[in-house]
Amino acid sequence: MSPRAEHPVSGCPRCALRRGGVAAALAVSLFVGGAGLALAGTPSSPAGPAAATTTTTGESWAAELALDGGDDSGVVLADGGVRLARVTSGRSAEGVLTLAPRRLAAPAAGLDGELTADLPAGTGVDVQARGLDRRGVWGDWLTVRRGSPARFATPTVDVQVRLLLHGAPDGSTTPVVREVWLTALAPAPAPTTRPTTTRTSPSTTTTSTTTTRPTTTRPAPPKPGPPRPERPKPGPPPTTTTTTPPKPAPPTTTTTTPPKPAPPTTTTTTTPPVAVPPPVVRRFRQVVAVATTTTTTTTTTPPTPTTTTATPTTTPATTTTTTAPNTTTTTATTGTTTTTPSTPTGKTLWNGAIATTGLSGFKDTPYNITGSSSVKVVDGPPKAIRFSVPSGSQRAEIEPDVPEFTEGQTRWFRLSYVLPTSFPTDPQGFQLATQWKNDGTGSPPLELRVEKGRFVLGGGFGRPGGSRLFATDIAPVVTGRPVDIVVGITFSADPAKGRVDVWLDGVQKIDDFRPPGGTLYPGLRSYWKVGLYRDTANAGTATADLLAAAMGTSYDAVR
């Protein structure tokens, strides 16, 4: 997920450009800039023809512009974008931001994309990509130039991107990168040369054997048919070929299967159903359901056997009459059964046990805490995990120590938060309290946001192949006291199967919601992140205390 600035684009709470001044935001092809210079000694893509217009593209995603340290140098994340850390008058500054590697759903032959950036006169941004080969070795950095995507030596599923920022020669200004949208290029299709199948008829093939020298045979021109790929230009003279008489074709074997005997004639007469109003069933409440069962008895009298098959039906009574030669059997038995289902309890799969173990139930992921943000345990009472994100910082998140989520799984999640009365409930740009994040970078399929004074369920912007952005209201934000949130998710990339239920303080707010892009991205898994993640354009410090967290297979299992 990339940071955004103010002025959101209609329909996308995280898509925005900062306007004003001479640094107008530009959305252009990768490798842009007023100066258009690359860092000295940086390898670029080898020269070659521009990509064909028929190049097949794969998945697309928005790069997550996060500073994780390590290979990053001379850049900061501030005011909704990545910029040079120091601008000194009279000296040109440069910086490098290396993004986290991404594993693709399918091999890619290269990368292309678009960049959104503020580019004052004399500044520039160089975007480079590289791939991991089969030996596990990263290739050279290849510059993505306008009209010429980076193309890897061999197709790969592991790619990485870095940004090289160049300040103005006089040191007066810096570029600001707002967003990088990347697209994987599918490998070129296999050569179109198709194997030629030659059928030789013995009656039309004649081989000369009057000399001891090999006979040169040229095939007859093929019959007209569908167009074939253009052949290469003629090369050296044809090679002399010795023709061997073809082997006789194998004999044709025909197997005839006798038809199956016709099934016996069965006549079924069903009495009209008695109208019974269906029971109303509500989730998690004990309901007495009246079910009518039908029992069918079959009596067979020799000499002719008769078989009656009863098909389940919802009618309260069924009479089946089966007629066969010399035998007539009529049976009808009706019974009524009353069933009282027990309330499902499910199974607790993980409990954060924050009150007794603090952070021990969570993974050690320091890269989820950026800038001056912090995550720490406070004694309370009650004991809690406190997330703090000050002005200009972006994230303070942790990951529960649970497995990733896959197609078809149903999981229930519980979070008990305390948001102080000073919490910014109407932020600029995005502000997340938890997310079910896809593998790799980009916006998640599901997230819980705090915006415009409301809790909001949203996601889907980063779906491979095209955005399926959505947002649905949950309830007004609760501050100054604990709020208990339970979310039930059936994970699926199929919008018809993926569903979400949300409960707030024991009251159901969303029932059987089906996100337009599903609850998983195709071919990817998701994992759970808890804490605060917000746009760096927000001023002031946002703080939230997590009192409890749990995951299970039912609502009752996490309560």
XYZ file of C-alpha atoms in Angstrom:
559
model
C 0.000 0.000 0.000
C 1.433 3.330 -0.924
C 0.983 6.491 1.085
C -1.383 9.069 -0.281
C -1.683 12.772 0.317
C -4.727 15.011 0.560
C -7.340 15.553 -2.198
C -8.662 11.991 -2.568
C -9.775 10.805 -5.971
C -13.515 10.160 -6.125
C -14.399 6.606 -5.096
C -10.950 5.744 -3.700
C -10.155 6.864 -0.146
C -6.452 6.181 -0.656
C -5.960 7.587 -4.153
C -4.934 11.211 -3.939
C -2.517 13.762 -5.324
C -1.090 16.788 -3.580
C -1.662 19.971 -5.535
C -0.170 23.434 -5.369
C 2.995 25.350 -6.189
C 5.250 24.604 -9.079
C 5.608 20.981 -7.961
C 2.522 19.760 -9.759
C 1.830 16.047 -9.385
C 2.494 14.133 -12.554
C 1.306 10.645 -13.520
C 3.685 9.438 -16.185
C 5.478 6.345 -17.404
C 8.308 5.072 -15.245
C 11.697 6.787 -15.492
C 10.589 10.376 -15.386
C 12.185 13.609 -14.302
C 13.172 17.091 -15.193
C 16.812 16.084 -15.275
C 16.267 12.490 -16.398
C 19.632 11.395 -14.981
C 20.528 8.009 -13.513
C 22.955 7.482 -10.658
C 26.530 7.043 -11.782
C 27.528 3.443 -12.280
C 23.940 2.158 -12.223
C 23.382 -0.545 -14.837
C 20.458 0.046 -17.161
C 18.378 -2.191 -19.369
C 20.230 -3.273 -22.487
C 19.268 -1.364 -25.563
C 16.771 -3.069 -27.766
C 13.564 -2.592 -29.680
C 10.528 -1.283 -27.887
C 8.074 -3.802 -26.519
C 5.519 -5.035 -29.017
C 2.006 -3.809 -28.606
C 0.859 -7.391 -28.150
C 2.853 -7.881 -24.918
C 0.717 -9.806 -22.432
C 0.497 -8.300 -18.950
C 0.112 -10.137 -15.664
C -0.819 -8.913 -12.209
C -0.670 -5.227 -11.270
C -0.190 -3.658 -7.857
C 0.615 -0.403 -6.062
C 4.082 -0.562 -4.493
C 4.231 -0.008 -0.745
C 6.439 3.035 -0.237
C 7.755 2.126 3.203
C 11.203 2.901 4.605
C 12.570 -0.279 6.148
C 16.201 0.783 6.461
C 18.921 -1.471 5.078
C 19.434 -0.406 1.467
C 17.497 2.874 1.852
C 19.689 5.977 1.797
C 19.128 9.721 1.772
C 15.308 9.610 1.633
C 12.465 10.191 4.089
C 8.732 9.525 4.084
C 6.982 12.808 4.812
C 3.960 14.808 3.733
C 2.400 11.877 1.905
C 5.391 10.909 -0.223
C 9.039 9.864 -0.464
C 11.499 12.766 -0.809
C 15.198 13.494 -0.358
C 16.183 13.741 3.288
C 18.529 16.723 2.899
C 18.509 19.495 0.336
C 21.597 21.711 0.504
C 21.867 24.900 -1.523
C 24.521 24.648 -4.199
C 24.749 20.829 -4.076
C 22.684 18.241 -5.918
C 21.303 15.575 -3.554
C 20.474 11.971 -4.396
C 18.721 9.175 -2.523
C 17.699 5.517 -2.859
C 14.552 3.728 -1.669
C 14.648 -0.069 -2.106
C 11.209 -1.665 -1.891
C 10.503 -5.054 -0.350
C 10.721 -8.031 -2.756
C 7.412 -9.313 -4.121
C 6.476 -12.875 -5.059
C 4.187 -12.972 -8.096
C 1.382 -15.430 -8.719
C 2.921 -16.385 -12.085
C 6.366 -15.974 -13.704
C 7.075 -12.566 -15.249
C 9.428 -11.683 -18.084
C 9.736 -8.070 -16.936
C 8.095 -5.100 -15.213
C 6.347 -1.984 -16.459
C 4.282 0.616 -14.668
C 3.453 4.226 -13.889
C 4.761 6.758 -11.403
C 2.927 9.588 -9.644
C 5.382 12.230 -8.426
C 5.984 15.935 -7.824
C 8.834 16.926 -10.157
C 10.062 20.521 -9.847
C 12.375 21.738 -12.606
C 15.734 20.006 -12.616
C 14.651 17.013 -10.513
C 14.143 13.415 -11.593
C 13.235 9.890 -10.511
C 14.788 6.717 -11.909
C 12.870 3.465 -11.295
C 14.721 0.164 -11.568
C 13.737 -3.485 -11.240
C 15.468 -6.827 -10.906
C 14.504 -10.509 -10.745
C 15.644 -13.555 -8.782
C 16.919 -16.385 -11.005
C 16.501 -20.115 -10.453
C 19.795 -20.277 -8.548
C 18.463 -17.821 -5.974
C 20.707 -14.982 -7.214
C 19.405 -11.467 -7.892
C 20.083 -10.162 -11.381
C 21.316 -6.693 -12.334
C 19.187 -3.621 -11.717
C 17.418 -2.733 -14.965
C 16.075 0.757 -15.532
C 12.454 0.997 -16.617
C 12.515 3.618 -19.361
C 9.654 5.271 -21.137
C 8.291 2.797 -23.676
C 10.852 0.185 -22.687
C 9.973 -1.961 -19.637
C 12.672 -3.777 -17.698
C 13.058 -7.264 -19.148
C 14.698 -9.993 -17.068
C 17.194 -12.524 -18.404
C 14.795 -15.347 -17.513
C 11.174 -15.328 -16.289
C 10.886 -15.162 -12.497
C 8.255 -15.005 -9.762
C 10.419 -12.927 -7.380
C 10.935 -9.266 -8.281
C 12.207 -6.144 -6.538
C 12.039 -2.422 -7.355
C 14.054 0.586 -6.200
C 13.686 4.337 -6.699
C 16.613 6.679 -7.351
C 15.719 10.274 -6.501
C 17.730 13.166 -7.991
C 17.500 16.693 -6.613
C 17.918 19.876 -8.609
C 21.543 20.633 -9.611
C 21.575 23.761 -7.462
C 20.236 21.840 -4.447
C 17.118 23.974 -4.197
C 14.352 21.367 -4.573
C 13.589 17.650 -4.301
C 11.256 15.306 -6.186
C 8.411 13.731 -4.182
C 7.241 10.221 -5.147
C 3.546 9.704 -4.381
C 2.785 6.319 -5.941
C 4.356 3.592 -8.058
C 1.967 1.305 -9.935
C 3.669 -1.794 -11.326
C 2.587 -4.371 -13.885
C 4.230 -7.742 -14.508
C 4.824 -8.721 -18.119
C 3.925 -12.302 -18.961
C 6.618 -14.354 -20.705
C 6.446 -14.420 -24.480
C 4.453 -17.352 -25.832
C 6.346 -20.388 -27.031
C 7.582 -20.256 -30.659
C 4.686 -20.510 -33.024
C 6.392 -23.207 -35.122
C 4.129 -26.184 -34.842
C 5.264 -29.754 -35.377
C 4.296 -30.892 -38.857
C 2.407 -34.144 -39.100
C 2.934 -35.891 -42.439
C 0.639 -38.662 -43.454
C 2.121 -40.797 -46.203
C -0.073 -43.069 -48.237
C 1.757 -46.202 -49.430
C -0.149 -46.052 -52.698
C 1.246 -42.606 -53.551
C 4.848 -42.962 -52.350
C 7.423 -44.447 -54.703
C 11.054 -45.029 -53.728
C 13.708 -45.595 -56.372
C 16.128 -48.422 -55.593
C 17.834 -48.767 -58.980
C 21.061 -47.151 -57.736
C 23.213 -47.590 -54.645
C 23.185 -43.844 -53.925
C 20.656 -42.278 -51.591
C 17.614 -40.813 -53.240
C 16.783 -37.151 -52.645
C 13.039 -36.725 -52.152
C 11.366 -33.337 -51.982
C 7.913 -33.270 -50.405
C 4.998 -32.289 -52.570
C 3.481 -28.851 -51.955
C 0.980 -29.050 -49.115
C -2.696 -28.779 -49.776
C -4.318 -25.427 -49.096
C -5.238 -25.064 -45.440
C -5.144 -22.580 -42.590
C -2.292 -20.002 -42.769
C 0.928 -21.091 -41.094
C 3.636 -18.971 -39.482
C 6.110 -17.425 -41.877
C 9.079 -19.675 -42.414
C 12.665 -18.394 -42.160
C 14.485 -17.325 -45.300
C 16.244 -20.069 -47.284
C 19.661 -20.992 -45.924
C 22.273 -23.438 -47.229
C 21.333 -26.006 -49.880
C 19.074 -28.783 -48.651
C 20.660 -31.830 -47.116
C 20.417 -35.123 -48.964
C 17.921 -37.366 -47.233
C 17.605 -41.122 -47.493
C 13.971 -42.099 -47.665
C 12.882 -45.228 -45.865
C 9.602 -46.811 -46.853
C 6.999 -46.029 -44.224
C 5.833 -48.702 -41.842
C 2.343 -50.021 -42.513
C -0.342 -48.357 -40.479
C -1.606 -50.427 -37.569
C -4.923 -52.192 -38.119
C -8.030 -50.410 -36.955
C -9.897 -52.079 -34.127
C -13.557 -51.306 -33.643
C -15.194 -52.159 -30.341
C -18.946 -52.268 -30.203
C -20.612 -51.951 -26.813
C -24.075 -53.439 -26.602
C -26.713 -50.965 -25.430
C -27.698 -51.093 -21.793
C -31.102 -52.619 -21.058
C -33.826 -50.087 -20.520
C -34.539 -49.416 -16.845
C -37.784 -50.735 -15.342
C -40.755 -48.434 -15.546
C -41.464 -46.598 -12.291
C -44.543 -44.487 -11.642
C -44.454 -42.137 -8.659
C -47.496 -40.337 -7.339
C -46.891 -37.565 -4.806
C -49.648 -36.068 -2.724
C -49.825 -32.248 -2.743
C -47.581 -30.765 -0.027
C -49.151 -29.322 3.067
C -48.144 -25.696 3.476
C -45.998 -25.297 6.568
C -44.512 -21.860 7.301
C -40.674 -22.099 7.364
C -39.027 -21.549 10.742
C -37.135 -18.305 11.199
C -33.528 -19.007 12.141
C -31.266 -16.307 13.527
C -27.551 -16.715 13.985
C -26.283 -17.669 17.425
C -29.770 -17.953 18.997
C -31.320 -21.219 20.047
C -34.132 -22.110 17.661
C -36.612 -24.973 17.770
C -36.932 -26.272 14.226
C -39.808 -28.546 13.232
C -38.648 -30.944 10.556
C -40.850 -33.488 8.806
C -39.276 -36.748 7.788
C -40.640 -39.231 5.301
C -39.999 -42.949 5.699
C -40.578 -45.156 2.661
C -40.896 -48.923 2.976
C -40.543 -51.121 -0.088
C -42.176 -54.551 -0.195
C -41.257 -56.830 -3.061
C -43.315 -59.915 -3.994
C -41.684 -62.595 -6.184
C -41.393 -63.520 -8.920
C -40.608 -60.090 -10.358
C -38.314 -57.900 -8.179
C -39.151 -54.207 -7.954
C -36.812 -51.518 -6.582
C -38.137 -48.222 -5.267
C -35.676 -45.401 -4.620
C -36.817 -42.645 -2.263
C -35.558 -39.172 -3.097
C -35.360 -36.683 -0.154
C -38.158 -34.138 -0.332
C -39.331 -31.280 1.825
C -43.000 -32.263 1.659
C -44.430 -33.556 4.933
C -45.789 -36.802 3.428
C -45.069 -38.788 0.281
C -46.955 -41.768 -1.156
C -45.008 -43.870 -3.632
C -46.705 -46.442 -5.877
C -44.532 -48.742 -7.969
C -46.102 -50.891 -10.666
C -44.355 -53.780 -12.347
C -45.660 -56.799 -14.278
C -47.460 -59.236 -11.956
C -46.455 -57.133 -8.872
C -47.989 -54.018 -7.294
C -46.540 -52.514 -4.104
C -48.012 -49.480 -2.355
C -46.445 -48.083 0.834
C -46.933 -44.830 2.735
C -45.554 -43.999 6.176
C -45.463 -40.509 7.637
C -43.634 -39.407 10.790
C -42.822 -36.055 12.432
C -39.560 -35.335 14.286
C -38.827 -32.237 16.371
C -35.137 -31.262 16.598
C -33.622 -28.692 18.912
C -30.097 -27.723 17.704
C -27.502 -26.857 20.285
C -25.708 -23.525 20.042
C -22.355 -24.057 18.238
C -19.360 -23.310 20.404
C -16.542 -23.718 17.875
C -12.882 -23.761 18.808
C -10.497 -21.032 19.953
C -7.434 -21.223 17.689
C -5.421 -18.340 19.199
C -5.701 -16.016 22.175
C -3.404 -13.020 22.544
C -3.710 -13.206 26.372
C -2.459 -9.628 26.508
C -3.364 -9.227 30.185
C -0.904 -11.990 31.186
C 1.624 -12.358 28.352
C 1.796 -8.930 26.708
C 3.406 -9.239 23.260
C 4.461 -12.895 23.502
C 1.490 -14.042 21.370
C 2.606 -11.870 18.434
C 5.354 -12.258 15.828
C 8.534 -10.198 15.934
C 8.093 -7.909 12.893
C 9.999 -4.651 13.528
C 9.565 -3.622 9.883
C 5.869 -2.997 10.687
C 6.895 -0.064 12.918
C 8.169 2.879 10.869
C 9.472 6.381 11.571
C 8.925 7.496 15.176
C 5.995 5.135 15.717
C 6.025 2.762 18.700
C 4.400 -0.395 20.060
C 4.747 -1.110 23.785
C 2.999 -2.823 26.689
C 1.437 -0.547 29.339
C 0.572 -1.920 32.777
C -2.757 -0.169 33.086
C -4.970 -1.228 34.646
C -5.958 -2.858 32.498
C -2.781 -4.130 30.860
C -2.730 -3.297 27.159
C -0.597 -2.981 24.019
C -0.317 0.696 23.055
C 0.155 1.769 19.448
C 1.421 5.312 18.806
C 1.867 6.982 15.406
C 3.092 10.603 15.624
C 2.844 13.285 12.955
C 4.716 12.348 9.766
C 5.004 8.656 10.663
C 2.920 5.939 9.072
C 2.537 2.613 10.858
C 2.684 0.864 14.231
C 1.423 -2.661 13.584
C 2.007 -6.183 14.889
C 1.064 -9.613 13.519
C -0.710 -12.237 15.658
C 1.214 -15.514 15.622
C -1.313 -17.413 13.484
C -1.084 -19.192 10.100
C -1.986 -17.434 6.852
C -5.555 -17.698 5.562
C -6.412 -19.699 2.446
C -9.337 -20.328 0.107
C -12.437 -21.721 1.818
C -11.417 -21.119 5.457
C -13.840 -19.477 7.897
C -12.316 -17.597 10.827
C -13.670 -15.286 13.520
C -11.589 -12.438 14.936
C -12.068 -10.389 18.097
C -10.422 -7.072 19.005
C -11.043 -4.995 22.124
C -9.741 -1.452 21.639
C -9.747 1.725 23.693
C -9.477 4.843 21.531
C -8.901 7.965 23.642
C -11.289 10.889 23.299
C -8.473 12.754 21.512
C -8.230 10.086 18.800
C -8.431 11.617 15.263
C -11.697 10.138 14.007
C -11.764 12.257 10.823
C -8.250 11.891 9.407
C -6.750 13.006 6.134
C -6.432 10.077 3.748
C -6.583 6.550 5.144
C -6.412 5.300 8.746
C -6.605 1.569 9.580
C -7.184 -0.212 12.900
C -6.664 -3.731 11.499
C -6.255 -5.402 8.117
C -6.327 -8.860 6.569
C -3.386 -8.260 4.263
C -2.516 -10.116 1.076
C 0.934 -11.570 0.505
C 3.262 -9.014 -1.081
C 2.614 -5.316 -1.418
C -0.474 -3.284 -2.228
C -3.776 -2.462 -0.556
C -5.443 -5.427 1.198
C -8.669 -7.234 0.274
C -10.134 -6.440 3.730
C -9.487 -3.698 6.263
C -11.193 -1.959 9.184
C -10.878 1.825 8.892
C -11.628 4.797 11.108
C -12.782 7.766 9.025
C -15.367 10.546 9.116
C -16.316 9.544 12.655
C -17.261 5.998 11.609
C -15.938 2.455 11.703
C -15.839 1.352 8.049
C -15.211 -2.055 6.425
C -13.346 -1.644 3.135
C -10.642 -2.970 0.812
C -10.181 -4.447 -2.658
C -8.209 -1.591 -4.239
C -5.094 -3.710 -4.837
C -6.852 -6.712 -6.406
C -4.699 -8.164 -9.214
C -6.235 -7.532 -12.602
C -8.172 -4.449 -11.517
C -9.494 -2.662 -8.455
C -12.625 -3.932 -6.686
C -12.650 -1.104 -4.174
C -15.544 -1.057 -1.702
C -16.512 0.570 1.597
C -19.478 -0.251 3.827
C -20.421 1.499 7.059
C -20.345 -0.358 10.380
C -21.206 2.132 13.142
C -20.105 5.420 14.739
C -16.623 5.374 16.272
C -16.550 4.730 20.022
C -13.923 6.636 22.062
C -13.124 6.957 25.745
C -14.136 3.377 26.651
C -13.450 -0.201 25.495
C -15.173 -1.254 22.282
C -15.470 -4.934 21.370
C -15.311 -5.770 17.645
C -15.911 -9.296 16.272
C -15.429 -9.990 12.552
C -16.341 -13.317 10.901
C -14.738 -13.954 7.495
C -15.108 -16.754 4.959
C -11.963 -16.372 2.850
C -12.448 -16.763 -0.893
C -11.375 -15.035 -4.097
C -14.866 -15.811 -5.450
C -17.236 -12.906 -4.649
C -20.103 -15.403 -4.421
C -18.335 -17.326 -1.625
C -16.357 -14.727 0.320
C -18.463 -13.189 3.113
C -18.090 -10.960 6.167
C -20.126 -10.534 9.382
C -19.361 -7.781 11.904
C -20.502 -7.401 15.519
C -19.934 -4.323 17.693
C -20.357 -4.647 21.474
C -22.477 -7.768 20.995
C -24.787 -6.262 18.335
C -24.576 -7.461 14.744
C -23.924 -4.556 12.379
C -23.082 -6.353 9.100
C -24.702 -9.641 8.103
C -23.500 -11.820 5.230
C -21.777 -9.016 3.293
C -20.192 -10.144 -0.009
C -17.284 -7.878 -1.099
C -17.295 -7.343 -4.891
C -13.771 -8.733 -5.252
C -14.056 -11.516 -2.669
C -12.189 -11.675 0.637
C -8.920 -13.018 -0.834
C -6.942 -12.003 -3.904
C -6.735 -14.717 -6.611
C -3.787 -17.023 -6.050
C -2.691 -15.255 -2.855
C -2.995 -15.874 0.865
C -3.730 -13.290 3.533
C -2.418 -12.651 7.034
C -3.642 -10.589 10.004
C -2.168 -7.242 11.066
C -3.299 -5.294 14.138
C -2.508 -1.705 15.121
C -2.521 1.711 13.445
C -1.624 2.464 9.813
C -2.398 5.917 8.466
C -1.530 8.559 5.900
C 1.597 10.549 6.749
C -0.254 13.754 5.892
C -2.001 13.592 9.306
C -0.774 15.964 11.992
C -0.692 15.084 15.688
C -0.282 11.708 17.375
C -2.790 8.860 17.103
C -2.825 6.398 20.023
C -4.847 3.216 20.547
C -4.760 0.591 23.328
C -5.435 -3.082 22.483
C -6.894 -4.921 25.497
C -7.703 -8.306 23.954
C -7.381 -10.222 20.664
C -8.475 -13.725 19.689
C -9.162 -15.949 16.670
C -11.406 -19.006 16.406
C -13.818 -20.989 14.266
C -17.056 -19.382 15.521
C -18.470 -16.293 17.187
C -18.746 -18.049 20.546
C -15.148 -19.269 20.350
C -13.727 -15.734 20.470
C -16.144 -14.167 22.954
